[in-house]
Short mmCIF file of C-alpha atoms in Angstrom, two decimals:
data_model
loop_
_atom_site.label_atom_id
_atom_site.label_comp_id
_atom_site.label_asym_id
_atom_site.label_seq_id
_atom_site.Cartn_x
_atom_site.Cartn_y
_atom_site.Cartn_z
CA MET A 1 94.31 8.16 -42.26
CA ASP A 2 93.21 5.49 -44.72
CA ALA A 3 89.67 4.47 -45.69
CA GLY A 4 89.60 1.53 -43.28
CA GLU A 5 90.30 3.75 -40.29
CA ILE A 6 87.62 6.23 -41.39
CA VAL A 7 85.03 3.48 -41.75
CA ASN A 8 86.05 2.03 -38.39
CA SER A 9 85.72 5.43 -36.66
CA VAL A 10 82.28 5.98 -38.23
CA PHE A 11 81.12 2.57 -37.00
CA ASN A 12 82.50 3.31 -33.53
CA TRP A 13 80.67 6.64 -33.50
CA CYS A 14 77.41 4.95 -34.56
CA GLY A 15 77.84 2.35 -31.83
CA ASP A 16 78.44 5.05 -29.24
CA ALA A 17 75.39 7.01 -30.43
CA PHE A 18 73.25 3.87 -30.26
CA ALA A 19 74.47 3.14 -26.74
CA ALA A 20 73.72 6.72 -25.68
CA PHE A 21 70.19 6.53 -27.12
CA ALA A 22 69.61 3.13 -25.54
CA ASN A 23 70.48 4.57 -22.13
CA ASN A 24 68.28 7.67 -22.64
CA LEU A 25 65.06 6.84 -24.48
CA ASP A 26 63.70 10.35 -23.95
CA ALA A 27 66.53 11.77 -26.05
CA PHE A 28 65.86 9.20 -28.76
CA ALA A 29 62.13 10.01 -28.81
CA PHE A 30 62.88 13.74 -28.90
CA CYS A 31 65.32 13.35 -31.81
CA LEU A 32 62.82 11.19 -33.69
CA LEU A 33 60.07 13.75 -33.06
CA ALA A 34 62.35 16.58 -34.19
CA ALA A 35 63.22 14.72 -37.40
CA ILE A 36 59.54 14.14 -38.16
CA GLY A 37 58.76 17.80 -37.48
CA ILE A 38 61.58 19.06 -39.70
CA ALA A 39 60.60 16.70 -42.52
CA ALA A 40 56.95 17.77 -42.25
CA ALA A 41 57.94 21.46 -42.27
CA ILE A 42 59.96 20.91 -45.45
CA MET A 43 56.97 19.12 -47.00
CA VAL A 44 54.70 22.07 -46.12
CA VAL A 45 56.82 24.30 -48.33
CA THR A 46 57.60 21.86 -51.14
CA SER A 47 54.28 20.04 -51.59
CA LYS A 48 52.48 20.79 -54.85
CA GLU A 49 49.02 19.99 -53.47
CA ILE A 50 47.83 22.72 -51.13
CA MET A 51 45.62 20.37 -49.09
CA HIS A 52 48.62 18.16 -48.46
CA SER A 53 50.50 21.23 -47.25
CA ALA A 54 47.70 21.98 -44.78
CA PHE A 55 47.84 18.44 -43.40
CA TYR A 56 51.64 18.54 -43.15
CA LEU A 57 51.20 21.79 -41.22
CA ALA A 58 48.91 19.92 -38.82
CA LEU A 59 51.68 17.36 -38.35
CA VAL A 60 54.17 20.16 -37.60
CA PHE A 61 51.77 21.62 -35.02
CA THR A 62 51.37 18.16 -33.47
CA THR A 63 55.13 17.68 -33.14
CA VAL A 64 55.42 21.10 -31.51
CA ALA A 65 52.70 20.12 -29.03
CA ALA A 66 54.52 16.87 -28.27
CA THR A 67 57.70 18.87 -27.71
CA TYR A 68 55.88 20.86 -25.03
CA TYR A 69 55.07 17.56 -23.31
CA PHE A 70 58.79 16.74 -23.25
CA LEU A 71 59.39 20.10 -21.58
CA ASN A 72 56.80 19.28 -18.87
CA ALA A 73 54.49 22.05 -20.09
CA GLU A 74 51.42 19.87 -20.54
CA MET A 75 48.94 22.76 -20.43
CA VAL A 76 50.70 24.58 -23.26
CA GLY A 77 50.78 21.32 -25.24
CA VAL A 78 47.04 20.81 -24.77
CA ILE A 79 46.34 24.40 -25.84
CA GLN A 80 48.60 23.91 -28.86
CA MET A 81 46.64 20.79 -29.84
CA MET A 82 43.24 22.39 -29.37
CA VAL A 83 43.93 25.78 -30.95
CA TYR A 84 46.42 25.10 -33.70
CA VAL A 85 45.80 21.49 -34.66
CA GLY A 86 42.10 21.54 -33.94
CA ALA A 87 40.99 24.99 -35.03
CA ILE A 88 43.55 26.64 -37.28
CA THR A 89 44.28 23.60 -39.43
CA ILE A 90 40.58 22.86 -39.92
CA LEU A 91 40.05 26.53 -40.80
CA PHE A 92 42.82 26.26 -43.40
CA ALA A 93 41.34 23.07 -44.82
CA PHE A 94 37.82 24.51 -45.08
CA SER A 95 39.03 27.74 -46.66
CA ILE A 96 41.14 25.85 -49.18
CA MET A 97 38.23 23.57 -50.09
CA LEU A 98 35.82 26.48 -50.49
CA THR A 99 38.14 28.67 -52.55
CA ARG A 100 39.24 25.85 -54.83
CA ARG A 101 35.64 25.05 -55.66
CA SER A 102 34.85 28.61 -56.69
CA ILE A 103 38.02 28.82 -58.80
CA ILE A 104 37.20 25.57 -60.61
CA GLU A 105 33.63 26.74 -61.29
CA GLU A 106 34.88 30.05 -62.74
CA GLU A 107 37.26 28.26 -65.13
CA GLU A 108 34.47 26.11 -66.58
#
């Protein structure tokens, strides 16, 4: 198999994948949502700023809630939004802001 055939098969595969996503927009939206969630989860772990990590965690929680909507579990998605995105993430943000202030004041 030469390079031309490999490139041609890759282009054919991409065309088939595009046609499949065009026929099923729910699958495309789910894959896009999954990619955003995975990227945000990686950023939670690798971000150097802890506040940014907390906000990326809120994005992960939001993508999980949207996944529940795809599964027709709207009540679980609403609870996920209210409890995790609304309460837990704000609790993380407030605790990070309060502890960072006391650490900075002790260093001075």
